[in-house]
PDB file of C-alpha atoms and ligand atoms in Angstrom:
ATOM      1  CA  MET A   3      -5.224  33.383  11.043  1.00  0.00           C
ATOM      2  CA  ARG A   4      -5.446  30.091   8.630  1.00  0.00           C
ATOM      3  CA  ASN A   5      -1.758  30.080   8.741  1.00  0.00           C
ATOM      4  CA  ARG A   6      -1.425  30.073  12.586  1.00  0.00           C
ATOM      5  CA  VAL A   7      -3.679  27.113  12.723  1.00  0.00           C
ATOM      6  CA  LEU A   8      -1.501  25.221  10.044  1.00  0.00           C
ATOM      7  CA  MET A   9       1.155  26.375  12.313  1.00  0.00           C
ATOM      8  CA  MET A  10      -0.040  24.915  15.249  1.00  0.00           C
ATOM      9  CA  MET A  11      -1.335  21.681  13.776  1.00  0.00           C
ATOM     10  CA  ALA A  12       2.651  21.275  12.691  1.00  0.00           C
ATOM     11  CA  VAL A  13       4.581  21.830  15.634  1.00  0.00           C
ATOM     12  CA  GLY A  14       1.815  19.762  17.186  1.00  0.00           C
ATOM     13  CA  GLY A  15       2.903  17.131  14.767  1.00  0.00           C
ATOM     14  CA  ILE A  16       6.581  17.154  15.332  1.00  0.00           C
ATOM     15  CA  ALA A  17       5.986  17.123  18.977  1.00  0.00           C
ATOM     16  CA  TYR A  18       4.407  14.440  18.789  1.00  0.00           C
ATOM     17  CA  ALA A  19       7.035  12.876  16.448  1.00  0.00           C
ATOM     18  CA  LEU A  20       9.293  13.731  18.988  1.00  0.00           C
ATOM     19  CA  SER A  21       7.679  12.503  21.999  1.00  0.00           C
ATOM     20  CA  SER A  22       7.735   9.091  20.737  1.00  0.00           C
ATOM     21  CA  PRO A  23      11.502   7.784  20.679  1.00  0.00           C
ATOM     22  CA  PHE A  24      10.447   4.164  20.480  1.00  0.00           C
ATOM     23  CA  ALA A  25       9.660   4.339  16.991  1.00  0.00           C
ATOM     24  CA  LEU A  26       5.906   2.556  16.806  1.00  0.00           C
ATOM     25  CA  PRO A  27       6.490  -0.557  15.158  1.00  0.00           C
ATOM     26  CA  GLN A  28       3.784   0.297  12.628  1.00  0.00           C
ATOM     27  CA  ASP A  29       2.657   3.745  11.660  1.00  0.00           C
ATOM     28  CA  ALA A  30      -0.987   4.343  12.404  1.00  0.00           C
ATOM     29  CA  SER A  31      -1.469   6.854   9.634  1.00  0.00           C
ATOM     30  CA  GLY A  32       0.271   4.327   7.345  1.00  0.00           C
ATOM     31  CA  GLN A  33      -2.601   1.721   8.680  1.00  0.00           C
ATOM     32  CA  GLN A  34      -5.446   4.411   7.951  1.00  0.00           C
ATOM     33  CA  ALA A  35      -4.275   5.032   4.350  1.00  0.00           C
ATOM     34  CA  PHE A  36      -4.136   1.350   3.822  1.00  0.00           C
ATOM     35  CA  ASN A  37      -7.656   0.897   5.207  1.00  0.00           C
ATOM     36  CA  ASN A  38      -8.870   3.623   3.298  1.00  0.00           C
ATOM     37  CA  SER A  39      -7.713   2.335  -0.045  1.00  0.00           C
ATOM     38  CA  CYS A  40      -6.668  -1.299  -0.222  1.00  0.00           C
ATOM     39  CA  ARG A  41      -8.273  -3.279   2.904  1.00  0.00           C
ATOM     40  CA  THR A  42     -11.750  -3.533   0.982  1.00  0.00           C
ATOM     41  CA  CYS A  43      -9.787  -6.038  -1.282  1.00  0.00           C
ATOM     42  CA  HIS A  44      -6.497  -7.072   0.423  1.00  0.00           C
ATOM     43  CA  MET A  45      -5.148  -8.273   3.762  1.00  0.00           C
ATOM     44  CA  VAL A  46      -1.812  -7.999   4.472  1.00  0.00           C
ATOM     45  CA  ARG A  47      -1.359 -11.200   6.546  1.00  0.00           C
ATOM     46  CA  GLU A  48       0.198 -14.169   5.244  1.00  0.00           C
ATOM     47  CA  GLY A  49      -2.209 -16.601   3.244  1.00  0.00           C
ATOM     48  CA  ASP A  50      -5.133 -14.298   3.924  1.00  0.00           C
ATOM     49  CA  ASN A  51      -6.332 -13.833   0.178  1.00  0.00           C
ATOM     50  CA  ARG A  52      -9.543 -12.083  -0.368  1.00  0.00           C
ATOM     51  CA  LEU A  53     -10.922 -10.487  -3.706  1.00  0.00           C
ATOM     52  CA  GLY A  54      -6.882  -9.508  -3.895  1.00  0.00           C
ATOM     53  CA  PRO A  55      -4.323 -11.520  -2.972  1.00  0.00           C
ATOM     54  CA  ASN A  56      -2.683 -10.941   0.663  1.00  0.00           C
ATOM     55  CA  LEU A  57       0.164  -8.288   0.643  1.00  0.00           C
ATOM     56  CA  HIS A  58       2.327  -9.912   3.157  1.00  0.00           C
ATOM     57  CA  LYS A  59       6.083  -9.124   2.395  1.00  0.00           C
ATOM     58  CA  ILE A  60       4.914  -7.765  -0.946  1.00  0.00           C
ATOM     59  CA  ILE A  61       8.265  -5.579  -1.160  1.00  0.00           C
ATOM     60  CA  GLY A  62      10.639  -8.372  -2.778  1.00  0.00           C
ATOM     61  CA  ARG A  63       7.900 -10.404  -3.726  1.00  0.00           C
ATOM     62  CA  LYS A  64       7.481 -11.775  -7.391  1.00  0.00           C
ATOM     63  CA  ALA A  65       4.465 -10.131  -9.245  1.00  0.00           C
ATOM     64  CA  GLY A  66       1.754 -12.816  -9.345  1.00  0.00           C
ATOM     65  CA  SER A  67       3.574 -15.430  -7.762  1.00  0.00           C
ATOM     66  CA  LEU A  68       1.581 -16.728  -5.167  1.00  0.00           C
ATOM     67  CA  PRO A  69       0.742 -20.131  -5.835  1.00  0.00           C
ATOM     68  CA  GLU A  70      -2.886 -20.111  -4.055  1.00  0.00           C
ATOM     69  CA  TYR A  71      -4.210 -16.998  -5.678  1.00  0.00           C
ATOM     70  CA  ALA A  72      -5.543 -17.056  -9.178  1.00  0.00           C
ATOM     71  CA  PHE A  73      -3.962 -14.217 -10.761  1.00  0.00           C
ATOM     72  CA  SER A  74      -4.758 -12.465 -13.941  1.00  0.00           C
ATOM     73  CA  SER A  75      -2.112 -13.993 -16.819  1.00  0.00           C
ATOM     74  CA  ALA A  76      -1.038 -10.427 -17.025  1.00  0.00           C
ATOM     75  CA  MET A  77      -0.165 -10.528 -13.478  1.00  0.00           C
ATOM     76  CA  LYS A  78       1.702 -13.800 -13.480  1.00  0.00           C
ATOM     77  CA  GLU A  79       3.446 -12.908 -16.572  1.00  0.00           C
ATOM     78  CA  ALA A  80       4.502  -9.148 -15.508  1.00  0.00           C
ATOM     79  CA  GLY A  81       8.277 -10.681 -14.838  1.00  0.00           C
ATOM     80  CA  PHE A  82       9.682  -8.438 -12.075  1.00  0.00           C
ATOM     81  CA  VAL A  83       9.976  -8.166  -8.211  1.00  0.00           C
ATOM     82  CA  TRP A  84       7.846  -5.614  -6.299  1.00  0.00           C
ATOM     83  CA  ASP A  85       9.568  -2.708  -5.073  1.00  0.00           C
ATOM     84  CA  GLU A  86       8.789   0.698  -3.643  1.00  0.00           C
ATOM     85  CA  GLU A  87       8.971   2.273  -7.254  1.00  0.00           C
ATOM     86  CA  LYS A  88       6.811  -0.381  -8.760  1.00  0.00           C
ATOM     87  CA  LEU A  89       4.328   0.049  -5.861  1.00  0.00           C
ATOM     88  CA  ASP A  90       4.155   3.474  -6.439  1.00  0.00           C
ATOM     89  CA  ARG A  91       3.399   3.503  -9.884  1.00  0.00           C
ATOM     90  CA  PHE A  92       1.173   0.870  -9.689  1.00  0.00           C
ATOM     91  CA  ILE A  93      -1.088   2.154  -6.828  1.00  0.00           C
ATOM     92  CA  ALA A  94      -1.070   5.485  -8.934  1.00  0.00           C
ATOM     93  CA  ASN A  95      -2.143   3.848 -12.322  1.00  0.00           C
ATOM     94  CA  PRO A  96      -1.945  -0.240 -12.419  1.00  0.00           C
ATOM     95  CA  GLU A  97      -2.967  -0.096 -15.875  1.00  0.00           C
ATOM     96  CA  GLU A  98       0.385   1.706 -16.675  1.00  0.00           C
ATOM     97  CA  VAL A  99       2.509  -0.875 -14.916  1.00  0.00           C
ATOM     98  CA  VAL A 100       0.746  -4.246 -15.710  1.00  0.00           C
ATOM     99  CA  PRO A 101      -1.329  -3.666 -18.592  1.00  0.00           C
ATOM    100  CA  GLY A 102      -4.378  -6.134 -18.471  1.00  0.00           C
ATOM    101  CA  ASN A 103      -4.343  -6.854 -14.657  1.00  0.00           C
ATOM    102  CA  ASN A 104      -7.310  -7.295 -12.742  1.00  0.00           C
ATOM    103  CA  MET A 105      -7.026  -5.177  -9.759  1.00  0.00           C
ATOM    104  CA  LYS A 106     -10.662  -3.732 -10.395  1.00  0.00           C
ATOM    105  CA  PRO A 107     -12.533  -1.708  -9.807  1.00  0.00           C
ATOM    106  CA  TYR A 108      -9.876   0.604  -8.629  1.00  0.00           C
ATOM    107  CA  GLY A 109      -9.467   4.071  -9.676  1.00  0.00           C
ATOM    108  CA  GLY A 110      -5.733   4.886  -8.667  1.00  0.00           C
ATOM    109  CA  LEU A 111      -4.625   6.815  -5.988  1.00  0.00           C
ATOM    110  CA  SER A 112      -3.396  10.608  -6.938  1.00  0.00           C
ATOM    111  CA  SER A 113      -1.946  11.446  -3.451  1.00  0.00           C
ATOM    112  CA  SER A 114       1.732  10.719  -3.794  1.00  0.00           C
ATOM    113  CA  GLU A 115       1.671  11.393   0.142  1.00  0.00           C
ATOM    114  CA  ASP A 116      -0.973   8.641   0.526  1.00  0.00           C
ATOM    115  CA  ARG A 117       1.249   6.192  -1.585  1.00  0.00           C
ATOM    116  CA  LYS A 118       4.212   6.874   0.508  1.00  0.00           C
ATOM    117  CA  LYS A 119       2.285   5.718   3.711  1.00  0.00           C
ATOM    118  CA  ILE A 120       0.873   2.978   2.245  1.00  0.00           C
ATOM    119  CA  ILE A 121       4.362   1.651   0.886  1.00  0.00           C
ATOM    120  CA  ALA A 122       5.802   2.344   4.245  1.00  0.00           C
ATOM    121  CA  PHE A 123       3.281   0.313   5.967  1.00  0.00           C
ATOM    122  CA  LEU A 124       3.408  -2.503   3.591  1.00  0.00           C
ATOM    123  CA  ALA A 125       7.164  -2.375   3.768  1.00  0.00           C
ATOM    124  CA  GLU A 126       6.559  -3.756   7.567  1.00  0.00           C
ATOM    125  CA  GLY A 127       5.246  -6.962   5.762  1.00  0.00           C
ATOM    126  CA  ARG A 128       2.408  -7.698   8.278  1.00  0.00           C
TER     127      ARG A 128
HETATM  128  C1  HEC B  10     -11.461  -3.691  -5.761  1.00  0.00           C
HETATM  129  C2  HEC B  10     -10.209  -4.397  -5.159  1.00  0.00           C
HETATM  130  C3  HEC B  10      -8.882  -3.856  -5.078  1.00  0.00           C
HETATM  131  C4  HEC B  10      -8.627  -2.894  -4.285  1.00  0.00           C
HETATM  132  C5  HEC B  10      -9.464  -1.640  -4.164  1.00  0.00           C
HETATM  133  C6  HEC B  10      -7.100  -2.642  -4.338  1.00  0.00           C
HETATM  134  N1  HEC B  10      -6.710  -4.107  -5.012  1.00  0.00           N
HETATM  135 FE1  HEC B  10      -4.778  -4.721  -5.057  1.00  0.00          FE
HETATM  136  N2  HEC B  10      -5.467  -6.242  -6.389  1.00  0.00           N
HETATM  137  C7  HEC B  10      -6.488  -6.713  -6.231  1.00  0.00           C
HETATM  138  C8  HEC B  10      -6.777  -7.682  -7.268  1.00  0.00           C
HETATM  139  C9  HEC B  10      -7.809  -8.709  -7.847  1.00  0.00           C
HETATM  140  C10 HEC B  10      -5.482  -8.311  -7.612  1.00  0.00           C
HETATM  141  C11 HEC B  10      -4.825  -9.268  -8.541  1.00  0.00           C
HETATM  142  C12 HEC B  10      -4.516  -8.616  -9.937  1.00  0.00           C
HETATM  143  C13 HEC B  10      -4.468  -9.436 -10.782  1.00  0.00           C
HETATM  144  O1  HEC B  10      -4.297 -10.709 -10.661  1.00  0.00           O
HETATM  145  O2  HEC B  10      -4.182  -8.842 -12.239  1.00  0.00           O
HETATM  146  C14 HEC B  10      -4.679  -7.028  -6.830  1.00  0.00           C
HETATM  147  C15 HEC B  10      -3.213  -6.953  -7.022  1.00  0.00           C
HETATM  148  C16 HEC B  10      -2.467  -6.246  -6.482  1.00  0.00           C
HETATM  149  C17 HEC B  10      -0.802  -6.315  -6.162  1.00  0.00           C
HETATM  150  C18 HEC B  10       0.033  -7.253  -6.903  1.00  0.00           C
HETATM  151  C19 HEC B  10       0.026  -8.455  -5.792  1.00  0.00           C
HETATM  152  C20 HEC B  10       1.127  -9.642  -6.378  1.00  0.00           C
HETATM  153  O3  HEC B  10       0.975 -10.553  -5.566  1.00  0.00           O
HETATM  154  O4  HEC B  10       1.714  -9.614  -7.198  1.00  0.00           O
HETATM  155  C21 HEC B  10      -0.565  -5.406  -5.432  1.00  0.00           C
HETATM  156  C22 HEC B  10       0.730  -5.107  -5.039  1.00  0.00           C
HETATM  157  C23 HEC B  10      -1.599  -4.409  -5.042  1.00  0.00           C
HETATM  158  N3  HEC B  10      -2.962  -5.245  -5.271  1.00  0.00           N
HETATM  159  C24 HEC B  10      -1.736  -3.650  -4.425  1.00  0.00           C
HETATM  160  C25 HEC B  10      -2.903  -2.852  -3.716  1.00  0.00           C
HETATM  161  C26 HEC B  10      -2.881  -1.579  -3.014  1.00  0.00           C
HETATM  162  C27 HEC B  10      -1.453  -1.188  -2.254  1.00  0.00           C
HETATM  163  C28 HEC B  10      -4.006  -1.010  -2.523  1.00  0.00           C
HETATM  164  C29 HEC B  10      -4.631  -0.091  -2.204  1.00  0.00           C
HETATM  165  C30 HEC B  10      -3.795   1.382  -2.530  1.00  0.00           C
HETATM  166  C31 HEC B  10      -5.141  -2.163  -3.650  1.00  0.00           C
HETATM  167  N4  HEC B  10      -4.270  -3.125  -4.152  1.00  0.00           N
HETATM  168  C32 HEC B  10      -6.365  -1.688  -3.909  1.00  0.00           C
HETATM  169  C33 HEC B  10      -7.912  -6.005  -5.980  1.00  0.00           C
HETATM  170  C34 HEC B  10      -7.926  -4.619  -5.310  1.00  0.00           C
END
């Protein structure tokens, strides 16, 4: 019984995906996951820094490099450019990627599914 429900949900999802040949400019579930986990502190819009720096075009951006945001020295000196893999590890466990960073309080996002969605959303750069 439970399997049938899951099955129907899966089929529904596929039907939905197939029914939108014009790939939506942004995946609503990515936006949702971002809102749930990141939006308290981050906006994606260029120049819009809150508690955290804006994440406009974060993929390809050098870590800790926005001149108008006061990064921790750990982030300023991280010395790498954000890519999908770095972001994935950072969102899972910031301390492991940039020890001493100031992204707090943030507990880490253990769901790789949600991390993937958020990164896809951020890859759109808005
Ligand atoms: C509690 C507030 C808070 C939350 C929630 C939060 N962040 Fe942050 N984030 C920060 C702060 C503050 C910094 C600056 C850290 C530093 O300078 O060490 C930061 C830095 C970053 C950076 C580095 C930016 C750069 O220019 O190098 C990335 C990437 C990032 N956050 C992504 C995310 C993502 C994605 C999420 C959601 C999964 C998230 N953050 C959730 C506060 C937060």
